[in-house]
Short mmCIF file of C-alpha atoms in Angstrom, two decimals:
data_model
loop_
_atom_site.label_atom_id
_atom_site.label_comp_id
_atom_site.label_asym_id
_atom_site.label_seq_id
_atom_site.Cartn_x
_atom_site.Cartn_y
_atom_site.Cartn_z
CA UNK J 64 111.85 77.82 169.62
CA UNK J 65 113.45 81.37 170.78
CA UNK J 66 110.69 82.69 173.19
CA UNK J 67 110.92 79.08 173.72
CA UNK J 68 114.28 79.49 175.51
CA UNK J 69 113.67 83.20 176.58
CA UNK J 70 110.69 81.89 178.84
CA UNK J 71 113.09 78.54 180.30
CA UNK J 72 115.55 81.46 180.71
CA UNK J 73 113.07 83.27 183.15
CA UNK J 74 111.64 80.78 184.89
CA UNK J 75 114.51 78.73 185.76
CA UNK J 76 115.64 74.78 185.51
CA UNK J 77 117.85 71.97 186.36
CA UNK J 78 119.50 69.15 184.44
CA UNK J 79 118.86 66.07 186.00
CA UNK J 80 121.16 62.54 185.86
CA UNK J 81 118.71 59.62 187.09
CA UNK J 82 120.35 56.40 187.01
CA UNK J 83 118.98 52.61 188.11
CA UNK J 84 117.64 49.31 186.45
CA UNK J 85 114.63 50.78 184.90
CA UNK J 86 115.07 55.02 184.08
CA UNK J 87 112.15 55.07 181.54
CA UNK J 88 110.20 54.17 184.82
CA UNK J 89 110.94 57.63 186.49
CA UNK J 90 109.84 59.31 183.37
CA UNK J 91 106.37 57.44 182.95
CA UNK J 92 106.17 58.98 186.86
CA UNK J 93 106.66 62.25 185.67
CA UNK J 94 104.09 61.86 183.07
CA UNK J 95 101.52 61.41 185.28
CA UNK J 96 101.87 63.28 187.59
CA UNK J 97 102.10 65.89 184.80
CA UNK J 98 105.59 66.91 185.02
CA UNK J 99 106.67 68.43 181.52
CA UNK J 100 110.62 68.27 180.66
CA UNK J 101 112.62 68.00 177.41
CA UNK J 102 116.13 67.49 176.30
CA UNK J 103 115.78 63.38 176.99
CA UNK J 104 118.94 61.86 176.68
CA UNK J 105 119.90 58.56 176.86
CA UNK J 106 123.88 58.15 177.85
CA UNK J 107 123.99 54.57 178.39
CA UNK J 108 120.95 51.77 179.60
CA UNK J 109 121.30 52.76 182.83
CA UNK J 110 121.08 56.05 182.54
CA UNK J 111 119.02 59.22 181.95
CA UNK J 112 119.84 62.74 181.90
CA UNK J 113 116.75 65.36 181.31
CA UNK J 114 116.04 69.11 181.36
CA UNK J 115 112.68 69.79 184.54
CA UNK J 116 111.29 73.78 185.76
CA UNK J 117 112.92 74.99 188.71
CA UNK J 118 109.37 75.37 189.88
CA UNK J 119 109.36 71.14 189.47
CA UNK J 120 112.27 70.07 191.10
CA UNK J 121 110.67 69.05 194.01
CA UNK J 122 109.87 65.89 195.03
CA UNK J 123 111.55 63.80 192.36
CA UNK J 124 114.10 63.12 194.91
CA UNK J 125 111.38 60.70 196.11
CA UNK J 126 110.01 59.90 192.85
CA UNK J 127 113.08 58.14 191.92
CA UNK J 128 113.46 56.17 195.42
CA UNK J 129 109.48 54.85 194.03
CA UNK J 130 111.39 53.72 190.67
CA UNK J 131 114.76 52.47 192.40
CA UNK J 132 116.82 55.00 190.50
CA UNK J 133 118.70 57.59 192.22
CA UNK J 134 118.61 61.37 191.41
CA UNK J 135 121.29 64.28 191.78
CA UNK J 136 120.99 67.98 190.33
CA UNK J 137 123.65 67.60 187.25
CA UNK J 138 123.73 72.27 187.27
CA UNK J 139 120.62 74.96 186.90
CA UNK J 140 120.03 77.53 184.44
CA UNK J 141 118.21 80.58 184.28
CA UNK J 142 116.95 84.05 186.50
CA UNK J 143 115.77 81.77 189.72
CA UNK J 144 119.23 79.88 190.08
CA UNK J 145 121.19 82.99 189.28
CA UNK J 146 119.40 85.29 192.13
CA UNK J 147 119.61 82.65 194.85
CA UNK J 148 122.90 83.03 195.17
CA UNK J 149 122.82 86.53 196.60
CA UNK J 150 120.92 85.25 199.18
CA UNK J 151 122.65 86.19 202.34
CA UNK J 152 124.47 89.01 200.04
CA UNK J 153 121.73 91.70 202.47
CA UNK J 154 123.79 94.59 201.78
CA UNK J 155 124.12 93.57 198.26
CA UNK J 156 120.30 92.48 198.25
CA UNK J 157 119.97 95.54 200.30
CA UNK J 158 121.97 98.56 197.02
CA UNK J 159 119.77 96.63 194.20
CA UNK J 160 116.52 96.94 195.60
CA UNK J 161 118.36 100.88 196.49
CA UNK J 162 118.80 100.46 193.02
CA UNK J 163 116.20 99.74 191.25
CA UNK J 164 113.81 102.64 193.40
CA UNK J 165 116.28 104.79 192.92
CA UNK J 166 116.60 104.55 188.65
CA UNK J 167 112.09 104.22 188.95
CA UNK J 168 112.35 107.20 191.16
CA UNK J 169 114.76 109.18 189.38
CA UNK J 170 113.18 108.75 186.20
CA UNK J 171 110.39 111.38 187.36
CA UNK J 172 112.98 114.80 188.18
CA UNK J 173 114.37 116.23 184.68
CA UNK J 174 118.53 115.65 184.53
CA UNK J 175 118.76 117.23 180.64
CA UNK J 176 117.09 119.81 178.42
CA UNK J 177 117.50 120.13 174.68
CA UNK J 178 116.16 123.80 172.60
CA UNK J 179 116.75 122.61 169.41
CA UNK J 180 115.16 125.03 166.16
CA UNK J 181 116.76 127.94 166.80
CA UNK J 182 119.09 130.22 164.91
CA UNK J 183 118.76 133.24 165.99
CA UNK J 184 117.70 133.44 169.16
CA UNK J 185 120.67 132.31 171.62
CA UNK J 186 120.41 128.61 173.81
CA UNK J 187 121.51 130.03 176.56
CA UNK J 188 118.15 133.59 176.32
CA UNK J 189 116.22 130.59 175.60
CA UNK J 190 117.29 128.73 179.29
CA UNK J 191 117.15 130.89 180.90
CA UNK J 192 114.00 132.11 180.26
CA UNK J 193 112.35 128.39 181.60
CA UNK J 194 114.55 128.40 184.15
CA UNK J 195 112.95 131.73 185.50
CA UNK J 196 109.34 129.58 185.22
CA UNK J 197 110.08 126.66 186.35
CA UNK J 198 112.10 124.16 184.13
CA UNK J 199 115.36 123.24 184.88
CA UNK J 200 118.09 120.94 185.43
CA UNK J 201 116.91 118.76 188.83
CA UNK J 202 113.18 119.61 188.74
CA UNK J 203 110.28 117.16 189.37
CA UNK J 204 109.07 116.42 185.73
CA UNK J 205 105.03 115.20 186.83
CA UNK J 206 104.75 118.99 188.50
CA UNK J 207 105.85 120.85 185.04
CA UNK J 208 103.01 122.21 183.31
CA UNK J 209 104.51 122.21 179.84
CA UNK J 210 102.24 124.30 178.20
CA UNK J 211 101.68 126.77 180.53
CA UNK J 212 105.61 127.47 180.98
CA UNK J 213 105.48 127.78 176.22
CA UNK J 214 102.78 129.86 176.89
CA UNK J 215 104.41 132.17 179.28
CA UNK J 216 108.08 131.59 177.51
CA UNK J 217 106.44 132.46 173.95
CA UNK J 218 105.10 135.96 176.75
CA UNK J 219 108.26 136.66 176.95
CA UNK J 220 110.65 136.33 174.01
CA UNK J 221 109.80 138.37 171.51
CA UNK J 222 111.61 136.42 168.97
CA UNK J 223 110.00 133.04 169.22
CA UNK J 224 105.99 132.44 167.56
CA UNK J 225 106.03 128.63 169.11
CA UNK J 226 107.25 127.15 171.37
CA UNK J 227 106.24 123.39 172.34
CA UNK J 228 107.77 120.92 175.56
CA UNK J 229 108.28 117.74 175.07
CA UNK J 230 109.16 115.06 178.36
CA UNK J 231 111.25 112.31 177.86
CA UNK J 232 111.84 110.77 180.93
CA UNK J 233 115.13 112.71 182.20
CA UNK J 234 114.97 114.46 178.95
CA UNK J 235 113.31 117.80 178.63
CA UNK J 236 113.25 118.56 174.72
CA UNK J 237 112.52 122.49 173.76
CA UNK J 238 111.72 122.59 169.99
CA UNK J 239 111.32 126.90 169.16
CA UNK J 240 110.17 127.79 165.90
CA UNK J 241 111.83 131.61 165.37
CA UNK J 242 109.74 134.59 163.97
CA UNK J 243 110.51 135.45 160.55
CA UNK J 244 111.62 138.94 160.71
CA UNK J 245 109.02 141.72 158.97
CA UNK J 246 109.81 143.43 155.16
CA UNK J 247 110.55 146.72 156.16
CA UNK J 248 108.47 148.98 153.96
CA UNK J 249 109.91 152.15 152.56
CA UNK J 250 107.53 155.48 153.32
CA UNK J 251 106.56 157.23 150.36
CA UNK J 252 104.68 159.68 152.20
CA UNK J 253 108.21 161.60 152.91
CA UNK J 254 110.42 163.42 150.39
CA UNK J 255 113.62 163.72 149.45
CA UNK J 256 116.24 163.31 147.04
CA UNK J 257 119.19 161.00 146.46
CA UNK J 258 122.35 162.04 147.20
CA UNK J 259 125.84 161.05 147.10
CA UNK J 260 128.19 159.59 150.22
CA UNK J 261 131.46 159.05 148.47
CA UNK J 262 133.47 161.17 145.30
CA UNK J 263 133.78 158.93 142.03
CA UNK J 264 132.50 159.28 139.00
CA UNK J 265 128.76 157.73 137.21
CA UNK J 266 128.73 154.66 135.70
CA UNK J 267 125.24 153.68 136.07
CA UNK J 268 121.76 155.19 137.07
CA UNK J 269 118.72 154.40 137.52
CA UNK J 270 115.51 156.70 139.00
CA UNK J 271 113.12 154.43 139.61
CA UNK J 272 110.87 158.34 141.71
CA UNK J 273 112.17 162.03 140.25
CA UNK J 274 114.32 164.31 138.07
CA UNK J 275 118.68 162.37 137.24
CA UNK J 276 120.74 164.97 138.16
CA UNK J 277 124.16 163.22 136.84
CA UNK J 278 124.72 160.52 134.21
CA UNK J 279 127.33 158.47 133.23
CA UNK J 280 131.04 159.34 133.16
CA UNK J 281 130.16 162.95 135.48
CA UNK J 282 132.40 163.01 138.33
CA UNK J 283 130.87 164.25 141.40
CA UNK J 284 131.34 165.06 145.62
CA UNK J 285 129.85 163.92 148.56
CA UNK J 286 126.74 165.57 149.37
CA UNK J 287 125.49 166.26 145.36
CA UNK J 288 122.36 165.30 144.07
CA UNK J 289 121.77 162.23 142.33
CA UNK J 290 117.82 162.29 141.47
CA UNK J 291 116.11 165.18 142.83
CA UNK J 292 113.14 164.62 144.99
CA UNK J 293 110.96 166.52 142.07
CA UNK J 294 109.88 165.99 138.63
CA UNK J 295 108.26 168.38 136.32
CA UNK J 296 105.22 168.12 134.36
CA UNK J 297 104.60 170.33 131.30
CA UNK J 298 101.67 171.58 130.04
CA UNK J 299 99.89 170.48 127.12
CA UNK J 300 102.29 170.91 123.77
CA UNK J 301 101.00 174.73 122.26
CA UNK J 302 99.12 175.63 126.04
CA UNK J 303 100.48 179.12 126.93
CA UNK J 304 101.11 177.32 130.54
CA UNK J 305 103.69 177.65 133.13
CA UNK J 306 105.50 173.46 134.08
CA UNK J 307 104.90 172.99 137.20
CA UNK J 308 107.26 170.43 139.69
CA UNK J 309 105.81 167.73 141.91
CA UNK J 310 107.51 166.96 144.50
CA UNK J 311 108.18 163.36 145.90
CA UNK J 312 110.59 160.99 147.23
CA UNK J 313 113.07 160.08 144.95
CA UNK J 314 114.85 156.70 144.64
CA UNK J 315 116.14 154.85 141.70
CA UNK J 316 120.29 153.39 141.87
CA UNK J 317 123.43 155.38 141.07
CA UNK J 318 126.41 153.21 140.89
CA UNK J 319 130.43 154.76 140.41
CA UNK J 320 134.10 154.10 140.36
CA UNK J 321 135.52 155.58 144.12
CA UNK J 322 138.25 155.65 145.52
CA UNK J 323 139.02 155.16 149.55
CA UNK J 324 142.24 155.95 151.23
CA UNK J 325 141.94 153.18 154.63
CA UNK J 326 144.88 153.93 157.73
CA UNK J 327 145.79 151.95 160.30
CA UNK J 328 148.82 152.35 163.00
CA UNK J 329 150.41 150.06 166.29
CA UNK J 330 153.09 149.92 168.60
CA UNK J 331 156.81 148.73 167.91
CA UNK J 332 156.61 147.69 171.23
CA UNK J 333 154.47 145.66 173.50
CA UNK J 334 154.22 144.20 177.02
CA UNK J 335 154.29 140.41 176.65
CA UNK J 336 153.53 137.34 179.18
CA UNK J 337 156.27 135.51 182.27
CA UNK J 338 155.06 132.46 183.52
CA UNK J 339 156.50 133.59 186.98
CA UNK J 340 156.53 129.36 188.03
CA UNK J 341 153.90 130.09 190.72
CA UNK J 342 150.16 128.34 190.13
CA UNK J 343 147.07 127.40 192.57
CA UNK J 344 144.42 124.76 191.80
CA UNK J 345 140.99 125.06 193.00
CA UNK J 346 138.45 121.78 192.34
CA UNK J 347 134.40 123.03 191.85
CA UNK J 348 131.09 120.29 191.35
CA UNK J 349 127.30 121.34 189.83
CA UNK J 350 124.90 119.78 190.45
CA UNK J 351 121.15 119.60 189.40
CA UNK J 352 122.93 123.32 188.58
CA UNK J 353 124.30 123.91 192.52
CA UNK J 354 127.79 124.52 192.45
CA UNK J 355 130.21 123.43 195.27
CA UNK J 356 134.04 124.56 195.98
CA UNK J 357 136.49 122.30 197.26
CA UNK J 358 138.74 126.08 197.59
CA UNK J 359 138.35 128.85 200.58
CA UNK J 360 137.97 131.72 198.99
CA UNK J 361 140.36 133.86 200.56
CA UNK J 362 141.65 135.13 197.23
CA UNK J 363 145.07 135.20 194.81
CA UNK J 364 148.00 135.73 196.10
CA UNK J 365 149.10 136.49 193.02
CA UNK J 366 148.48 139.82 191.65
CA UNK J 367 149.50 139.39 188.39
CA UNK J 368 147.33 135.79 187.01
CA UNK J 369 145.87 134.09 184.23
CA UNK J 370 143.13 131.97 185.31
CA UNK J 371 142.31 128.28 183.92
CA UNK J 372 139.05 126.68 183.98
CA UNK J 373 138.25 122.63 182.13
CA UNK J 374 135.44 120.99 183.35
CA UNK J 375 134.20 117.12 182.66
CA UNK J 376 130.60 116.68 181.64
CA UNK J 377 128.85 113.59 182.74
CA UNK J 378 127.41 112.73 179.62
CA UNK J 379 124.68 109.77 178.14
CA UNK J 380 123.28 108.92 174.32
CA UNK J 381 120.56 110.92 175.03
CA UNK J 382 122.89 114.36 176.49
CA UNK J 383 124.62 115.45 178.84
CA UNK J 384 123.51 114.59 182.01
CA UNK J 385 123.52 118.26 185.82
CA UNK J 386 127.27 116.83 186.41
CA UNK J 387 129.66 118.33 185.59
CA UNK J 388 133.27 119.17 187.84
CA UNK J 389 135.41 121.95 187.34
CA UNK J 390 138.73 122.35 188.79
CA UNK J 391 139.88 126.13 188.21
CA UNK J 392 143.91 126.70 187.82
CA UNK J 393 145.34 130.14 188.70
CA UNK J 394 149.15 131.06 187.02
CA UNK J 395 150.85 134.03 188.07
CA UNK J 396 152.66 136.47 185.70
CA UNK J 397 155.21 138.49 184.39
CA UNK J 398 155.40 141.84 182.05
CA UNK J 399 158.30 142.59 179.94
CA UNK J 400 158.49 145.06 177.11
CA UNK J 401 159.49 143.03 172.90
CA UNK J 402 159.40 144.83 169.68
CA UNK J 403 156.86 142.87 167.83
CA UNK J 404 158.21 141.83 164.12
CA UNK J 405 157.19 144.82 161.28
CA UNK J 406 156.52 142.13 159.48
CA UNK J 407 154.13 140.17 161.37
CA UNK J 408 152.69 143.43 161.98
CA UNK J 409 152.25 145.02 158.89
CA UNK J 410 150.42 141.78 158.00
CA UNK J 411 147.83 142.03 160.51
CA UNK J 412 147.14 145.62 159.65
CA UNK J 413 146.84 144.96 156.37
CA UNK J 414 144.61 142.83 157.01
CA UNK J 415 142.16 144.71 159.08
CA UNK J 416 141.70 147.26 156.58
CA UNK J 417 140.82 144.94 153.97
CA UNK J 418 138.64 144.44 157.24
CA UNK J 419 137.44 147.37 157.23
CA UNK J 420 137.19 148.27 153.28
CA UNK J 421 134.46 145.53 152.80
CA UNK J 422 133.01 146.66 155.67
CA UNK J 423 132.75 149.96 153.79
CA UNK J 424 131.58 148.58 150.81
CA UNK J 425 128.69 145.96 152.22
CA UNK J 426 126.38 143.86 150.06
CA UNK J 427 126.35 146.41 147.04
CA UNK J 428 129.75 147.43 146.18
CA UNK J 429 133.08 145.56 145.24
CA UNK J 430 136.63 146.31 145.50
CA UNK J 431 138.68 146.48 141.77
CA UNK J 432 142.29 147.55 142.39
CA UNK J 433 144.18 148.23 146.14
CA UNK J 434 147.66 149.22 146.73
CA UNK J 435 149.50 149.36 150.25
CA UNK J 436 152.38 151.80 151.75
CA UNK J 437 153.63 151.36 155.42
CA UNK J 438 155.67 154.35 157.00
CA UNK J 439 157.89 153.50 160.86
CA UNK J 440 157.41 156.80 162.88
CA UNK J 441 157.79 157.52 166.54
CA UNK J 442 157.69 154.90 167.32
CA UNK J 443 154.74 153.52 165.04
CA UNK J 444 153.39 152.22 161.70
CA UNK J 445 151.52 152.91 159.22
CA UNK J 446 149.58 151.08 156.97
CA UNK J 447 147.50 152.87 154.50
CA UNK J 448 145.29 150.83 152.00
CA UNK J 449 144.50 152.49 148.58
CA UNK J 450 141.47 151.21 146.48
CA UNK J 451 139.16 151.88 143.57
CA UNK J 452 135.94 150.35 143.95
CA UNK J 453 132.63 149.97 142.39
CA UNK J 454 129.60 150.39 144.17
CA UNK J 455 126.44 152.58 145.02
CA UNK J 456 126.83 155.57 145.24
CA UNK J 457 123.75 156.77 146.44
CA UNK J 458 121.71 157.19 149.77
CA UNK J 459 117.88 159.26 150.70
CA UNK J 460 117.44 162.09 152.53
CA UNK J 461 114.56 163.47 154.06
CA UNK J 462 113.63 167.18 153.18
CA UNK J 463 114.57 170.05 155.20
#
């Protein structure tokens, strides 16, 4: 029933009202000449209502005269009678035709380029390379050789291992896979020692290759050897030979307790901005990557100003169209000297020092405890961080 309703909607139908002494004769003649009808209704014994297809409506009035009945339209439904309303609206029909032509024609152009699968390589880098190769919003889709574009882009983007370009109407889907970085190989032919990076107390020693030079509990200074790049080879028991020394690449892990001191300073006065009240605006639009400014390039009449940009994009469920409206606002300002809140400045410096400490310790160390001290002198606020840490002390130094 649902399919039949759709068919009737597309081909159109007419509701007729037949009035006469013998309306049933009208039905008999319709059946004899093959005119399909349905939804027959009898309001009374001399009135008949029925529905016929749009293309069968011609000639039914003459058929009614032959049976002595009057045939009148009671309603129209479907696509043909709907389109018939626009028969004399030429401008509307022309606009409809142009719109359909635009949809069919513009649907073959790429309007959106989406990149998927990248984490380390920025999307802007990939889009820039694709634009150089001819894939960008506004390009004619059927003219693209997506296989050649993918292969050429892979040659230029060293951090990608695979790329595929799929065209879906106005949308170009770019799927990429990034290369897995090669593990760093240790060159054991380079000989040397493991020395201390900072002064501290040794808490753990693991010598994988070489001879340990320190023990747990020893105090070491920066630059002191922790694991020697040499191994003593003792002769057999009761042999008169002297011990031999073999040079190797020292490898191992030496952990210790360290104390680090970091200092940062900031002026207690600074120049701040104050709005001057003058403002200038300019509008622009970008279509298919081409920008058009609606303001004159006569320069900004302010010595000091802030530039505020705002954009509006036309978005569809599948992505944004290459149509962007933008507004530039230039606001003038003046500068004035103002005092900085010492408490806020100290809190900011303390956070910066903790961040620097985390960077110094990296993944191999941790902070045990810390304290801060602050002093004001010569218009500066100086904050000092003293931290007790546990970290890996050793670093490899090649033999000279």
